[in-house]
Amino acid sequence: MRTLLIIFATSALLSAKPSVLPVVDQAEARKAFEYLNQIRKQPMAYYQKLKFSPNQVVPRPALIWNDTLARAAERKAMDMARRNYTAHVDPDGLGMNHFVDQAGYKLDPWWLRTPAANNFESIAWGQATGVATIEWLIIDPGVESKGHRKHLLGIGEWNASLVDVGIGFVYADAKANYQTYTCVLIAKHK
């Protein structure tokens, strides 16, 4: 009887459908995290490749991985993949401050006054890997203010004050506009 039960259970597992896209890839998110911290630690080793002035960036402390932020980032990347959009504010008019707070990473109430507020998010789409995503966000093509670069590298007083990070990297299905969607959250509690 025990053998029959094991055979049945094994057969059921083998016949289960594989995961369907979109799907979160936590390994790519971790690679992105490690690479970002390498760049923050030694920006002079990357300034030519990532096209920023060596006078613009100073070494910063390593960011601390935060599981709550990672879950919120995964949720945002998954939402973009499922609903096929690329924006800091979702189609319902909500920004990441709302979702970060709802995930349990408590923010100052001031940051929650506006439903569309976003003080902590950088997003990317279409990059093949987590490392490529970090590079693309730091180069920040087409963004005149270089806001993603400033966010990731801690440029300016506000960005330098942010200490925790969570990254969501998602492979999308064939119906989406892009193969991947990524959300990088770098934040601090109130």
PDB file of C-alpha atoms in Angstrom:
ATOM      1  CA  MET A   1       0.000   0.000   0.000  1.00  0.00           C
ATOM      2  CA  ARG A   2       2.806   2.396   0.905  1.00  0.00           C
ATOM      3  CA  THR A   3       4.562   1.745  -2.444  1.00  0.00           C
ATOM      4  CA  LEU A   4       1.352   2.413  -4.348  1.00  0.00           C
ATOM      5  CA  LEU A   5       0.873   5.725  -2.509  1.00  0.00           C
ATOM      6  CA  ILE A   6       4.429   6.831  -3.303  1.00  0.00           C
ATOM      7  CA  ILE A   7       4.008   5.898  -6.977  1.00  0.00           C
ATOM      8  CA  PHE A   8       0.706   7.814  -7.142  1.00  0.00           C
ATOM      9  CA  ALA A   9       2.208  10.905  -5.459  1.00  0.00           C
ATOM     10  CA  THR A  10       5.255  10.840  -7.759  1.00  0.00           C
ATOM     11  CA  SER A  11       3.034  10.428 -10.820  1.00  0.00           C
ATOM     12  CA  ALA A  12       0.877  13.377  -9.729  1.00  0.00           C
ATOM     13  CA  LEU A  13       3.947  15.595  -9.301  1.00  0.00           C
ATOM     14  CA  LEU A  14       5.357  14.634 -12.696  1.00  0.00           C
ATOM     15  CA  SER A  15       2.070  15.377 -14.452  1.00  0.00           C
ATOM     16  CA  ALA A  16       1.685  18.827 -12.825  1.00  0.00           C
ATOM     17  CA  LYS A  17       1.868  21.711 -15.298  1.00  0.00           C
ATOM     18  CA  PRO A  18       5.087  23.754 -15.249  1.00  0.00           C
ATOM     19  CA  SER A  19       4.911  27.315 -14.033  1.00  0.00           C
ATOM     20  CA  VAL A  20       3.357  29.655 -16.551  1.00  0.00           C
ATOM     21  CA  LEU A  21       4.679  33.084 -17.261  1.00  0.00           C
ATOM     22  CA  PRO A  22       4.840  35.696 -15.871  1.00  0.00           C
ATOM     23  CA  VAL A  23       7.138  34.392 -13.150  1.00  0.00           C
ATOM     24  CA  VAL A  24       9.360  36.041 -10.525  1.00  0.00           C
ATOM     25  CA  ASP A  25      13.090  35.259 -10.744  1.00  0.00           C
ATOM     26  CA  GLN A  26      14.578  35.876  -7.295  1.00  0.00           C
ATOM     27  CA  ALA A  27      18.037  34.729  -8.423  1.00  0.00           C
ATOM     28  CA  GLU A  28      18.192  37.550 -10.997  1.00  0.00           C
ATOM     29  CA  ALA A  29      16.981  40.016  -8.375  1.00  0.00           C
ATOM     30  CA  ARG A  30      19.791  38.938  -6.029  1.00  0.00           C
ATOM     31  CA  LYS A  31      22.383  39.265  -8.808  1.00  0.00           C
ATOM     32  CA  ALA A  32      21.106  42.785  -9.454  1.00  0.00           C
ATOM     33  CA  PHE A  33      21.371  43.579  -5.728  1.00  0.00           C
ATOM     34  CA  GLU A  34      24.956  42.301  -5.485  1.00  0.00           C
ATOM     35  CA  TYR A  35      26.003  44.158  -8.624  1.00  0.00           C
ATOM     36  CA  LEU A  36      24.422  47.409  -7.433  1.00  0.00           C
ATOM     37  CA  ASN A  37      26.318  47.182  -4.155  1.00  0.00           C
ATOM     38  CA  GLN A  38      29.595  46.559  -6.039  1.00  0.00           C
ATOM     39  CA  ILE A  39      29.032  49.729  -8.049  1.00  0.00           C
ATOM     40  CA  ARG A  40      28.081  51.745  -4.955  1.00  0.00           C
ATOM     41  CA  LYS A  41      31.209  50.539  -3.155  1.00  0.00           C
ATOM     42  CA  GLN A  42      33.621  51.271  -6.028  1.00  0.00           C
ATOM     43  CA  PRO A  43      31.965  53.662  -8.481  1.00  0.00           C
ATOM     44  CA  MET A  44      35.292  54.643 -10.064  1.00  0.00           C
ATOM     45  CA  ALA A  45      35.634  51.099 -11.418  1.00  0.00           C
ATOM     46  CA  TYR A  46      32.373  51.552 -13.366  1.00  0.00           C
ATOM     47  CA  TYR A  47      32.082  55.202 -14.376  1.00  0.00           C
ATOM     48  CA  GLN A  48      33.275  54.743 -17.972  1.00  0.00           C
ATOM     49  CA  LYS A  49      31.140  51.675 -18.658  1.00  0.00           C
ATOM     50  CA  LEU A  50      28.049  53.255 -17.063  1.00  0.00           C
ATOM     51  CA  LYS A  51      28.638  56.722 -18.532  1.00  0.00           C
ATOM     52  CA  PHE A  52      28.720  58.931 -15.482  1.00  0.00           C
ATOM     53  CA  SER A  53      31.249  61.545 -14.453  1.00  0.00           C
ATOM     54  CA  PRO A  54      33.827  60.376 -11.910  1.00  0.00           C
ATOM     55  CA  ASN A  55      33.134  63.624 -10.020  1.00  0.00           C
ATOM     56  CA  GLN A  56      29.422  62.883  -9.808  1.00  0.00           C
ATOM     57  CA  VAL A  57      29.437  59.718  -7.675  1.00  0.00           C
ATOM     58  CA  VAL A  58      31.109  58.939  -4.370  1.00  0.00           C
ATOM     59  CA  PRO A  59      31.341  55.532  -2.692  1.00  0.00           C
ATOM     60  CA  ARG A  60      28.264  54.685  -0.630  1.00  0.00           C
ATOM     61  CA  PRO A  61      27.602  52.083   2.037  1.00  0.00           C
ATOM     62  CA  ALA A  62      26.111  48.805   0.879  1.00  0.00           C
ATOM     63  CA  LEU A  63      22.341  48.704   0.737  1.00  0.00           C
ATOM     64  CA  ILE A  64      20.646  46.200   3.059  1.00  0.00           C
ATOM     65  CA  TRP A  65      18.370  43.584   1.486  1.00  0.00           C
ATOM     66  CA  ASN A  66      14.845  43.854   2.867  1.00  0.00           C
ATOM     67  CA  ASP A  67      12.386  41.000   2.254  1.00  0.00           C
ATOM     68  CA  THR A  68       9.341  43.250   2.699  1.00  0.00           C
ATOM     69  CA  LEU A  69      10.587  45.639   0.026  1.00  0.00           C
ATOM     70  CA  ALA A  70      11.475  42.683  -2.196  1.00  0.00           C
ATOM     71  CA  ARG A  71       7.906  41.346  -1.976  1.00  0.00           C
ATOM     72  CA  ALA A  72       6.517  44.793  -2.823  1.00  0.00           C
ATOM     73  CA  ALA A  73       8.962  45.090  -5.756  1.00  0.00           C
ATOM     74  CA  GLU A  74       8.024  41.613  -7.006  1.00  0.00           C
ATOM     75  CA  ARG A  75       4.353  42.542  -6.797  1.00  0.00           C
ATOM     76  CA  LYS A  76       4.916  45.714  -8.852  1.00  0.00           C
ATOM     77  CA  ALA A  77       7.027  43.954 -11.501  1.00  0.00           C
ATOM     78  CA  MET A  78       4.430  41.174 -11.732  1.00  0.00           C
ATOM     79  CA  ASP A  79       1.606  43.718 -12.018  1.00  0.00           C
ATOM     80  CA  MET A  80       3.395  45.502 -14.877  1.00  0.00           C
ATOM     81  CA  ALA A  81       3.930  42.165 -16.655  1.00  0.00           C
ATOM     82  CA  ARG A  82       0.333  41.010 -16.174  1.00  0.00           C
ATOM     83  CA  ARG A  83      -1.337  44.322 -17.034  1.00  0.00           C
ATOM     84  CA  ASN A  84       1.227  45.239 -19.697  1.00  0.00           C
ATOM     85  CA  TYR A  85       2.214  48.740 -18.584  1.00  0.00           C
ATOM     86  CA  THR A  86       5.400  50.582 -17.642  1.00  0.00           C
ATOM     87  CA  ALA A  87       4.777  53.403 -15.201  1.00  0.00           C
ATOM     88  CA  HIS A  88       5.516  54.465 -11.655  1.00  0.00           C
ATOM     89  CA  VAL A  89       1.786  54.803 -11.038  1.00  0.00           C
ATOM     90  CA  ASP A  90      -0.347  51.724 -11.712  1.00  0.00           C
ATOM     91  CA  PRO A  91      -3.487  51.884 -13.907  1.00  0.00           C
ATOM     92  CA  ASP A  92      -5.589  52.330 -10.741  1.00  0.00           C
ATOM     93  CA  GLY A  93      -3.727  55.544  -9.846  1.00  0.00           C
ATOM     94  CA  LEU A  94      -1.641  54.114  -6.990  1.00  0.00           C
ATOM     95  CA  GLY A  95       2.078  54.742  -6.539  1.00  0.00           C
ATOM     96  CA  MET A  96       4.695  52.636  -4.780  1.00  0.00           C
ATOM     97  CA  ASN A  97       4.540  54.515  -1.469  1.00  0.00           C
ATOM     98  CA  HIS A  98       1.064  53.022  -1.003  1.00  0.00           C
ATOM     99  CA  PHE A  99       2.206  49.478  -1.851  1.00  0.00           C
ATOM    100  CA  VAL A 100       5.390  49.677   0.217  1.00  0.00           C
ATOM    101  CA  ASP A 101       3.370  50.738   3.260  1.00  0.00           C
ATOM    102  CA  GLN A 102       0.680  48.097   2.605  1.00  0.00           C
ATOM    103  CA  ALA A 103       3.399  45.421   2.418  1.00  0.00           C
ATOM    104  CA  GLY A 104       4.365  46.254   6.007  1.00  0.00           C
ATOM    105  CA  TYR A 105       7.351  48.556   5.475  1.00  0.00           C
ATOM    106  CA  LYS A 106       5.968  51.480   7.451  1.00  0.00           C
ATOM    107  CA  LEU A 107       6.479  54.919   6.019  1.00  0.00           C
ATOM    108  CA  ASP A 108       6.075  58.390   7.408  1.00  0.00           C
ATOM    109  CA  PRO A 109       2.408  59.398   6.964  1.00  0.00           C
ATOM    110  CA  TRP A 110       3.602  62.444   5.005  1.00  0.00           C
ATOM    111  CA  TRP A 111       4.771  60.108   2.208  1.00  0.00           C
ATOM    112  CA  LEU A 112       1.276  58.588   2.007  1.00  0.00           C
ATOM    113  CA  ARG A 113      -0.757  61.765   1.577  1.00  0.00           C
ATOM    114  CA  THR A 114      -1.046  61.377  -2.190  1.00  0.00           C
ATOM    115  CA  PRO A 115      -2.176  57.963  -3.509  1.00  0.00           C
ATOM    116  CA  ALA A 116       0.135  58.231  -6.549  1.00  0.00           C
ATOM    117  CA  ALA A 117       3.253  59.152  -4.530  1.00  0.00           C
ATOM    118  CA  ASN A 118       6.539  57.443  -5.345  1.00  0.00           C
ATOM    119  CA  ASN A 119       9.661  58.325  -3.393  1.00  0.00           C
ATOM    120  CA  PHE A 120      11.437  54.971  -3.538  1.00  0.00           C
ATOM    121  CA  GLU A 121      11.048  53.248  -6.917  1.00  0.00           C
ATOM    122  CA  SER A 122      13.040  52.780 -10.097  1.00  0.00           C
ATOM    123  CA  ILE A 123      11.526  50.584 -12.811  1.00  0.00           C
ATOM    124  CA  ALA A 124      12.894  48.997 -15.969  1.00  0.00           C
ATOM    125  CA  TRP A 125      11.629  46.719 -18.701  1.00  0.00           C
ATOM    126  CA  GLY A 126      13.055  44.634 -21.508  1.00  0.00           C
ATOM    127  CA  GLN A 127      16.458  43.930 -19.981  1.00  0.00           C
ATOM    128  CA  ALA A 128      17.589  40.294 -20.225  1.00  0.00           C
ATOM    129  CA  THR A 129      19.174  40.046 -16.761  1.00  0.00           C
ATOM    130  CA  GLY A 130      19.218  41.726 -13.368  1.00  0.00           C
ATOM    131  CA  VAL A 131      22.743  43.013 -14.012  1.00  0.00           C
ATOM    132  CA  ALA A 132      21.711  44.482 -17.386  1.00  0.00           C
ATOM    133  CA  THR A 133      18.770  46.152 -15.641  1.00  0.00           C
ATOM    134  CA  ILE A 134      21.022  47.870 -13.089  1.00  0.00           C
ATOM    135  CA  GLU A 135      23.332  49.070 -15.856  1.00  0.00           C
ATOM    136  CA  TRP A 136      20.396  50.409 -17.899  1.00  0.00           C
ATOM    137  CA  LEU A 137      18.945  52.262 -14.897  1.00  0.00           C
ATOM    138  CA  ILE A 138      22.313  53.830 -14.036  1.00  0.00           C
ATOM    139  CA  ILE A 139      22.958  54.912 -17.631  1.00  0.00           C
ATOM    140  CA  ASP A 140      19.342  56.155 -17.560  1.00  0.00           C
ATOM    141  CA  PRO A 141      18.951  56.701 -21.322  1.00  0.00           C
ATOM    142  CA  GLY A 142      16.336  59.250 -22.282  1.00  0.00           C
ATOM    143  CA  VAL A 143      15.862  60.500 -18.712  1.00  0.00           C
ATOM    144  CA  GLU A 144      17.278  64.007 -18.644  1.00  0.00           C
ATOM    145  CA  SER A 145      17.268  64.293 -14.836  1.00  0.00           C
ATOM    146  CA  LYS A 146      19.108  60.951 -14.435  1.00  0.00           C
ATOM    147  CA  GLY A 147      16.718  60.280 -11.543  1.00  0.00           C
ATOM    148  CA  HIS A 148      17.178  56.497 -11.648  1.00  0.00           C
ATOM    149  CA  ARG A 149      20.967  56.892 -11.519  1.00  0.00           C
ATOM    150  CA  LYS A 150      20.661  59.236  -8.539  1.00  0.00           C
ATOM    151  CA  HIS A 151      18.297  56.836  -6.776  1.00  0.00           C
ATOM    152  CA  LEU A 152      20.458  53.736  -7.258  1.00  0.00           C
ATOM    153  CA  LEU A 153      23.819  55.349  -6.544  1.00  0.00           C
ATOM    154  CA  GLY A 154      22.705  57.498  -3.605  1.00  0.00           C
ATOM    155  CA  ILE A 155      23.372  60.835  -5.310  1.00  0.00           C
ATOM    156  CA  GLY A 156      22.021  63.783  -3.336  1.00  0.00           C
ATOM    157  CA  GLU A 157      21.025  64.096   0.293  1.00  0.00           C
ATOM    158  CA  TRP A 158      17.655  62.300  -0.042  1.00  0.00           C
ATOM    159  CA  ASN A 159      18.950  59.331  -2.035  1.00  0.00           C
ATOM    160  CA  ALA A 160      22.013  59.021   0.193  1.00  0.00           C
ATOM    161  CA  SER A 161      19.692  58.650   3.208  1.00  0.00           C
ATOM    162  CA  LEU A 162      17.981  55.530   1.803  1.00  0.00           C
ATOM    163  CA  VAL A 163      19.374  52.294   3.230  1.00  0.00           C
ATOM    164  CA  ASP A 164      17.114  49.303   2.468  1.00  0.00           C
ATOM    165  CA  VAL A 165      16.569  47.632  -0.895  1.00  0.00           C
ATOM    166  CA  GLY A 166      14.256  45.092  -2.475  1.00  0.00           C
ATOM    167  CA  ILE A 167      14.223  44.087  -6.136  1.00  0.00           C
ATOM    168  CA  GLY A 168      11.601  42.261  -8.164  1.00  0.00           C
ATOM    169  CA  PHE A 169      12.596  40.747 -11.522  1.00  0.00           C
ATOM    170  CA  VAL A 170       9.838  39.126 -13.602  1.00  0.00           C
ATOM    171  CA  TYR A 171       9.823  37.225 -16.896  1.00  0.00           C
ATOM    172  CA  ALA A 172       6.653  38.094 -18.807  1.00  0.00           C
ATOM    173  CA  ASP A 173       4.560  35.967 -21.136  1.00  0.00           C
ATOM    174  CA  ALA A 174       4.439  36.360 -24.906  1.00  0.00           C
ATOM    175  CA  LYS A 175       1.439  38.732 -24.747  1.00  0.00           C
ATOM    176  CA  ALA A 176       3.406  41.411 -22.871  1.00  0.00           C
ATOM    177  CA  ASN A 177       5.196  44.250 -24.634  1.00  0.00           C
ATOM    178  CA  TYR A 178       8.506  43.312 -22.998  1.00  0.00           C
ATOM    179  CA  GLN A 179      10.260  40.083 -22.014  1.00  0.00           C
ATOM    180  CA  THR A 180      11.064  41.321 -18.489  1.00  0.00           C
ATOM    181  CA  TYR A 181       9.872  43.878 -15.945  1.00  0.00           C
ATOM    182  CA  THR A 182      11.903  45.014 -12.938  1.00  0.00           C
ATOM    183  CA  CYS A 183      11.181  47.127  -9.891  1.00  0.00           C
ATOM    184  CA  VAL A 184      13.962  48.381  -7.599  1.00  0.00           C
ATOM    185  CA  LEU A 185      12.839  49.821  -4.266  1.00  0.00           C
ATOM    186  CA  ILE A 186      15.393  51.691  -2.159  1.00  0.00           C
ATOM    187  CA  ALA A 187      13.803  53.170   0.933  1.00  0.00           C
ATOM    188  CA  LYS A 188      13.979  53.976   4.606  1.00  0.00           C
ATOM    189  CA  HIS A 189      11.452  53.724   7.408  1.00  0.00           C
ATOM    190  CA  LYS A 190       9.932  56.908   8.810  1.00  0.00           C
TER     191      LYS A 190
END
